Tab-separated table of C-alpha atoms in Angstrom:
chain	number	residue	atom	x	y	z
A	25	MET	CA	-10.810	-143.932	-145.580
A	26	SER	CA	-13.834	-143.352	-147.863
A	27	SER	CA	-13.136	-142.459	-151.361
A	28	ASP	CA	-14.511	-138.955	-150.917
A	29	ALA	CA	-12.362	-138.089	-147.796
A	30	VAL	CA	-10.297	-134.859	-148.147
A	31	THR	CA	-6.742	-135.849	-148.345
A	32	SER	CA	-4.289	-133.722	-150.240
A	33	PRO	CA	-4.116	-130.381	-151.915
A	34	SER	CA	-4.877	-130.626	-155.519
A	35	SER	CA	-7.150	-129.045	-158.323
A	36	THR	CA	-10.019	-131.090	-157.272
A	37	GLY	CA	-9.458	-131.478	-153.530
A	38	GLY	CA	-8.656	-129.874	-150.361
A	39	THR	CA	-6.482	-130.884	-147.445
A	40	SER	CA	-6.525	-133.821	-144.897
A	41	GLY	CA	-8.820	-133.459	-142.084
A	42	ALA	CA	-12.166	-134.978	-140.398
A	43	SER	CA	-14.350	-133.274	-143.058
A	44	THR	CA	-15.393	-135.263	-146.292
A	45	MET	CA	-15.184	-133.498	-149.829
A	46	SER	CA	-19.071	-133.648	-149.580
A	47	ASP	CA	-19.047	-131.753	-146.262
A	48	LEU	CA	-17.127	-129.075	-148.070
A	49	ASP	CA	-19.305	-129.213	-151.274
A	50	ARG	CA	-22.355	-128.755	-148.877
A	51	GLN	CA	-20.871	-125.759	-147.281
A	52	ILE	CA	-20.082	-124.178	-150.541
A	53	GLU	CA	-23.692	-124.502	-151.672
A	54	GLN	CA	-24.967	-123.051	-148.410
A	55	LEU	CA	-22.495	-120.167	-148.739
A	56	LYS	CA	-23.596	-119.644	-152.225
A	57	ARG	CA	-27.095	-119.251	-150.985
A	58	CYS	CA	-25.781	-116.421	-148.615
A	59	GLU	CA	-26.284	-118.716	-145.632
A	60	TYR	CA	-23.360	-118.363	-142.965
A	61	LEU	CA	-21.596	-121.346	-141.515
A	62	LYS	CA	-21.781	-122.483	-137.867
A	63	GLU	CA	-18.957	-121.148	-135.665
A	64	SER	CA	-17.375	-124.531	-135.437
A	65	GLU	CA	-17.451	-124.847	-139.469
A	66	VAL	CA	-15.786	-121.765	-139.862
A	67	LYS	CA	-13.016	-122.535	-137.482
A	68	ALA	CA	-12.428	-126.046	-139.127
A	69	LEU	CA	-12.604	-124.320	-142.791
A	70	CYS	CA	-9.972	-121.763	-141.561
A	71	GLN	CA	-7.589	-124.437	-140.247
A	72	LYS	CA	-7.771	-126.230	-143.681
A	73	ALA	CA	-7.160	-123.195	-145.434
A	74	ARG	CA	-4.180	-122.311	-143.477
A	75	GLU	CA	-2.700	-125.453	-144.280
A	76	ILE	CA	-2.798	-124.600	-147.965
A	77	LEU	CA	-1.935	-120.949	-147.790
A	78	VAL	CA	0.831	-121.561	-145.692
A	79	ASP	CA	2.908	-123.260	-148.476
A	80	GLU	CA	1.961	-120.646	-151.059
A	81	SER	CA	4.627	-117.928	-151.916
A	82	ASN	CA	4.647	-114.106	-151.431
A	83	VAL	CA	4.574	-113.984	-155.395
A	84	GLN	CA	2.291	-116.801	-156.139
A	85	ARG	CA	2.773	-118.079	-159.643
A	86	ILE	CA	-0.509	-118.557	-161.614
A	87	ASP	CA	-0.991	-120.231	-165.231
A	88	ALA	CA	-3.275	-118.378	-167.830
A	89	PRO	CA	-5.705	-117.987	-168.676
A	90	VAL	CA	-6.838	-116.324	-165.438
A	91	THR	CA	-9.680	-113.841	-164.440
A	92	ILE	CA	-8.421	-111.293	-162.250
A	93	CYS	CA	-11.152	-109.527	-159.892
A	94	GLY	CA	-10.602	-106.599	-157.950
A	95	ASP	CA	-12.337	-105.231	-154.649
A	96	ILE	CA	-15.323	-107.125	-153.471
A	97	HIS	CA	-16.032	-105.573	-150.175
A	98	GLY	CA	-18.650	-107.724	-148.916
A	99	GLN	CA	-20.869	-107.171	-151.989
A	100	PHE	CA	-22.027	-110.867	-152.141
A	101	TYR	CA	-24.518	-110.801	-154.942
A	102	ASP	CA	-21.916	-108.697	-157.066
A	103	LEU	CA	-19.746	-111.884	-156.472
A	104	LYS	CA	-22.334	-114.253	-157.489
A	105	GLU	CA	-22.992	-112.336	-160.769
A	106	LEU	CA	-19.244	-112.188	-161.473
A	107	PHE	CA	-19.400	-116.085	-161.234
A	108	ASN	CA	-22.528	-116.074	-163.476
A	109	VAL	CA	-20.673	-114.023	-166.061
A	110	GLY	CA	-17.223	-115.396	-165.690
A	111	GLY	CA	-17.820	-118.916	-165.121
A	112	GLU	CA	-17.863	-121.136	-162.016
A	113	CYS	CA	-14.753	-122.173	-160.206
A	114	PRO	CA	-13.035	-124.704	-161.070
A	115	GLU	CA	-14.336	-124.031	-164.828
A	116	THR	CA	-12.571	-120.636	-164.763
A	117	ASN	CA	-9.343	-120.091	-163.041
A	118	TYR	CA	-9.614	-116.802	-160.729
A	119	LEU	CA	-7.550	-114.418	-159.055
A	120	PHE	CA	-8.922	-112.277	-156.369
A	121	MET	CA	-6.917	-109.225	-155.387
A	122	GLY	CA	-7.781	-108.651	-151.966
A	123	ASP	CA	-10.257	-106.501	-150.265
A	124	PHE	CA	-12.966	-109.379	-149.658
A	125	VAL	CA	-14.479	-107.554	-146.463
A	126	ASP	CA	-15.678	-104.321	-145.190
A	127	ARG	CA	-18.348	-101.831	-146.421
A	128	GLY	CA	-20.679	-104.383	-147.618
A	129	PHE	CA	-23.308	-106.241	-145.865
A	130	TYR	CA	-22.060	-109.912	-146.477
A	131	SER	CA	-18.562	-109.605	-145.859
A	132	VAL	CA	-18.834	-112.883	-143.763
A	133	GLU	CA	-20.380	-114.855	-146.667
A	134	THR	CA	-18.266	-113.498	-149.049
A	135	PHE	CA	-15.100	-114.332	-147.747
A	136	LEU	CA	-16.025	-117.609	-146.541
A	137	LEU	CA	-17.351	-118.627	-149.853
A	138	LEU	CA	-13.998	-117.631	-151.432
A	139	LEU	CA	-11.985	-119.414	-148.616
A	140	ALA	CA	-14.263	-122.608	-149.095
A	141	LEU	CA	-13.573	-122.490	-152.676
A	142	LYS	CA	-9.738	-122.219	-152.147
A	143	VAL	CA	-9.889	-125.262	-150.059
A	144	ARG	CA	-11.773	-127.172	-152.506
A	145	TYR	CA	-9.973	-126.099	-155.728
A	146	PRO	CA	-6.394	-124.771	-154.216
A	147	ASP	CA	-5.017	-124.649	-157.845
A	148	ARG	CA	-8.071	-122.724	-159.643
A	149	ILE	CA	-8.353	-119.671	-157.157
A	150	THR	CA	-5.853	-117.630	-155.672
A	151	LEU	CA	-6.428	-115.073	-153.001
A	152	ILE	CA	-4.142	-112.363	-152.278
A	153	ARG	CA	-4.089	-109.608	-149.273
A	154	GLY	CA	-5.541	-106.340	-149.656
A	155	ASN	CA	-5.319	-103.446	-147.054
A	156	HIS	CA	-8.562	-104.286	-145.287
A	157	GLU	CA	-7.635	-107.872	-144.754
A	158	SER	CA	-6.395	-106.008	-141.662
A	159	ARG	CA	-7.456	-106.301	-137.864
A	160	GLN	CA	-7.332	-102.719	-137.483
A	161	ILE	CA	-9.126	-101.764	-140.717
A	162	THR	CA	-11.916	-104.200	-140.283
A	163	GLN	CA	-12.639	-102.747	-136.671
A	164	VAL	CA	-13.585	-99.512	-138.379
A	165	TYR	CA	-15.250	-100.323	-141.563
A	166	GLY	CA	-17.459	-103.117	-140.720
A	167	PHE	CA	-16.029	-106.758	-140.713
A	168	TYR	CA	-15.682	-106.772	-136.951
A	169	ASP	CA	-19.210	-105.592	-136.374
A	170	GLU	CA	-20.713	-107.936	-138.866
A	171	CYS	CA	-19.197	-110.981	-137.165
A	172	LEU	CA	-20.340	-109.978	-133.766
A	173	ARG	CA	-24.067	-109.261	-135.155
A	174	LYS	CA	-24.043	-112.698	-136.648
A	175	TYR	CA	-22.385	-114.912	-134.353
A	176	GLY	CA	-22.934	-113.073	-130.991
A	177	SER	CA	-18.970	-113.075	-130.587
A	178	VAL	CA	-15.730	-112.083	-132.058
A	179	ASN	CA	-14.453	-115.748	-132.696
A	180	VAL	CA	-15.100	-115.847	-136.320
A	181	TRP	CA	-13.735	-112.463	-136.772
A	182	ARG	CA	-10.366	-113.807	-135.162
A	183	TYR	CA	-10.705	-117.124	-136.975
A	184	CYS	CA	-10.670	-114.945	-140.341
A	185	THR	CA	-8.365	-112.183	-139.609
A	186	GLU	CA	-5.894	-115.128	-138.383
A	187	ILE	CA	-6.211	-116.269	-142.114
A	188	PHE	CA	-5.652	-113.046	-143.456
A	189	ASP	CA	-2.028	-113.154	-142.118
A	190	TYR	CA	-1.493	-116.185	-144.376
A	191	LEU	CA	-2.787	-114.715	-147.791
A	192	SER	CA	-0.010	-114.170	-150.164
A	193	LEU	CA	1.192	-110.732	-150.823
A	194	SER	CA	1.148	-110.687	-154.907
A	195	ALA	CA	1.071	-113.175	-157.931
A	196	ILE	CA	2.471	-113.281	-161.247
A	197	ILE	CA	0.894	-114.899	-164.243
A	198	GLU	CA	2.976	-116.849	-166.556
A	199	ASP	CA	6.113	-115.103	-165.110
A	200	LYS	CA	5.099	-111.961	-166.909
A	201	ILE	CA	2.216	-110.132	-165.275
A	202	PHE	CA	2.953	-108.893	-161.867
A	203	CYS	CA	-0.461	-108.343	-159.658
A	204	VAL	CA	-0.797	-106.605	-156.428
A	205	HIS	CA	-3.598	-105.175	-154.689
A	206	GLY	CA	-2.105	-101.790	-154.294
A	207	GLY	CA	0.976	-101.030	-155.754
A	208	LEU	CA	4.957	-100.761	-155.883
A	209	SER	CA	7.097	-99.461	-153.023
A	210	PRO	CA	10.303	-97.383	-153.279
A	211	SER	CA	11.653	-100.143	-150.780
A	212	ILE	CA	11.472	-103.004	-153.474
A	213	ASN	CA	13.290	-102.983	-156.614
A	214	THR	CA	12.985	-106.929	-157.385
A	215	LEU	CA	10.400	-109.638	-156.907
A	216	ASP	CA	12.900	-111.586	-155.043
A	217	GLN	CA	12.917	-108.776	-152.238
A	218	ILE	CA	8.907	-109.483	-152.063
A	219	ARG	CA	9.478	-113.235	-151.835
A	220	ILE	CA	11.662	-112.706	-148.473
A	221	ILE	CA	8.999	-110.645	-146.652
A	222	ASP	CA	7.552	-112.294	-143.620
A	223	ARG	CA	3.835	-111.967	-144.288
A	224	LYS	CA	2.363	-113.762	-141.533
A	225	GLN	CA	1.670	-110.441	-139.540
A	226	GLU	CA	-0.813	-107.689	-139.234
A	227	VAL	CA	-0.330	-105.242	-142.075
A	228	PRO	CA	2.275	-102.891	-140.850
A	229	HIS	CA	1.696	-99.108	-140.762
A	230	ASP	CA	4.715	-98.328	-142.995
A	231	GLY	CA	7.577	-100.288	-145.210
A	232	ALA	CA	7.353	-102.874	-148.103
A	233	MET	CA	4.650	-104.881	-146.843
A	234	CYS	CA	2.337	-101.911	-146.251
A	235	ASP	CA	3.101	-100.409	-149.604
A	236	LEU	CA	2.121	-103.505	-151.501
A	237	MET	CA	-1.149	-102.940	-150.236
A	238	TRP	CA	-1.729	-99.294	-149.893
A	239	SER	CA	0.241	-97.651	-152.644
A	240	ASP	CA	-1.559	-96.127	-155.858
A	241	PRO	CA	-0.610	-95.316	-159.482
A	242	GLU	CA	-1.016	-91.869	-160.415
A	243	ASP	CA	-0.197	-89.542	-163.143
A	244	ILE	CA	3.027	-88.333	-162.126
A	245	ASP	CA	6.848	-88.788	-162.471
A	246	GLY	CA	8.488	-91.094	-159.697
A	247	TRP	CA	7.242	-91.182	-156.292
A	248	GLY	CA	4.859	-88.929	-154.342
A	249	LEU	CA	3.307	-89.192	-150.792
A	250	SER	CA	-0.083	-90.818	-150.536
A	251	PRO	CA	-3.035	-88.740	-149.126
A	252	ARG	CA	-4.370	-91.777	-147.577
A	253	GLY	CA	-1.630	-91.669	-145.047
A	254	ALA	CA	-0.051	-95.029	-145.921
A	255	GLY	CA	1.710	-96.036	-148.974
A	256	TYR	CA	2.830	-93.914	-151.857
A	257	LEU	CA	1.698	-92.501	-155.267
A	258	PHE	CA	3.864	-93.657	-158.057
A	259	GLY	CA	4.145	-92.792	-161.876
A	260	GLY	CA	4.511	-94.736	-165.115
A	261	ASP	CA	8.167	-94.384	-165.096
A	262	VAL	CA	8.347	-96.321	-161.694
A	263	VAL	CA	6.213	-99.193	-163.398
A	264	GLU	CA	8.508	-99.427	-166.440
A	265	LYS	CA	11.610	-99.417	-164.401
A	266	PHE	CA	10.303	-102.253	-162.164
A	267	ASN	CA	9.041	-104.105	-165.249
A	268	GLN	CA	12.429	-103.957	-166.985
A	269	THR	CA	14.173	-105.026	-163.763
A	270	ASN	CA	12.251	-108.062	-163.184
A	271	ASP	CA	11.793	-109.119	-166.980
A	272	ILE	CA	7.860	-108.571	-166.980
A	273	SER	CA	5.448	-107.304	-169.558
A	274	SER	CA	2.581	-105.767	-167.324
A	275	PHE	CA	1.774	-104.559	-163.857
A	276	VAL	CA	-1.851	-104.887	-162.602
A	277	GLY	CA	-2.516	-103.059	-159.332
A	278	HIS	CA	-5.271	-101.381	-157.565
A	279	ILE	CA	-8.336	-102.273	-159.893
A	280	SER	CA	-11.831	-102.407	-158.897
A	281	SER	CA	-13.328	-104.607	-161.939
A	282	SER	CA	-12.566	-107.825	-163.581
A	283	TRP	CA	-9.810	-108.553	-166.274
A	284	ARG	CA	-8.912	-111.684	-168.028
A	285	ALA	CA	-5.182	-112.590	-168.570
A	286	THR	CA	-5.152	-114.645	-171.874
A	287	SER	CA	-1.531	-114.960	-172.710
A	288	ARG	CA	2.005	-114.167	-171.398
A	289	CYS	CA	1.913	-110.644	-172.824
A	290	SER	CA	-1.497	-109.346	-172.802
A	291	THR	CA	-4.905	-108.840	-170.690
A	292	THR	CA	-8.071	-108.080	-171.906
A	293	ARG	CA	-11.070	-106.751	-170.336
A	294	SER	CA	-13.984	-109.043	-169.644
C-alpha cells in the first residue's frame, strides 16, 4: 500500500478504502472551486463518511478552542468567506450545527465540501444534524430539486440523505458547553437521555429527537407551543435547570452566526 493511502480515522486522515488521500485532497480542492463531484465519487465519499459518523456519539465531545457555525443553507460563498475569516480546516477546529442544505443555490457543493473535510480531518470538524437534514424537508425547500437538476437523477440526494441519518444530534465542548441545532425538549432532562436515542432514522414529527432540531429559545417562562408546528418554545429557566442538572455552564442552540469557544466556561463572538 502506498504511503498516501487512506488507512484509518485520525486528525490527518480518513478511513480505509480504495481512494488515496491525494484523491480526497483533489476532491476537496474541486469542491472549493464550487465544482460538484461525479456521482460515483459522491457515493464513495458518503460510504467513507458513514464509517466515521457511525462511531460518533449523539452527544459528540469536542475540545476547545472551536469555532461554532450556524445555518449555512447552501450558501457556498458564505462558507468560503467563513473559512477565509476563521481559518481553514484543519488549522481551525470547527463545529457546524446543521442546516447545511436547502434555500441556497449550492447545497450540493456546500454539504459535500463539509463532508469531504470530515473524512479528511475527522477530529477537526464536527457536523451535527439540523431540521433540514431530512428527506421530507429537502423535498420542499430545494435540495432534492438541486440534486435532480445537477445530476439528472435522485441518486446523490439519496446518498446524502442516508448520511443525514448518521449525523450526531448534539455536541459538548470540554464537557461544559452543550450545543444543539434547535433546542431542548420536555422529554429530556439529562445528556444521557440524548445519548440513548436511536438517531439513525428520518427526523420524527414529534418526540425528543424532533425537539432537539426544531425547538427555539424564547423570552418566556417554562415551555410553550411552537408556531412552527414541531418542537417547543422554551425559556431561560428551562435552560438554567438543564445546565444545573447536567453540570454544564452554557447552552448554544439555534444560531445563525459564528462563535468561538475559547475555554471551558465562555464563548466569545468572532
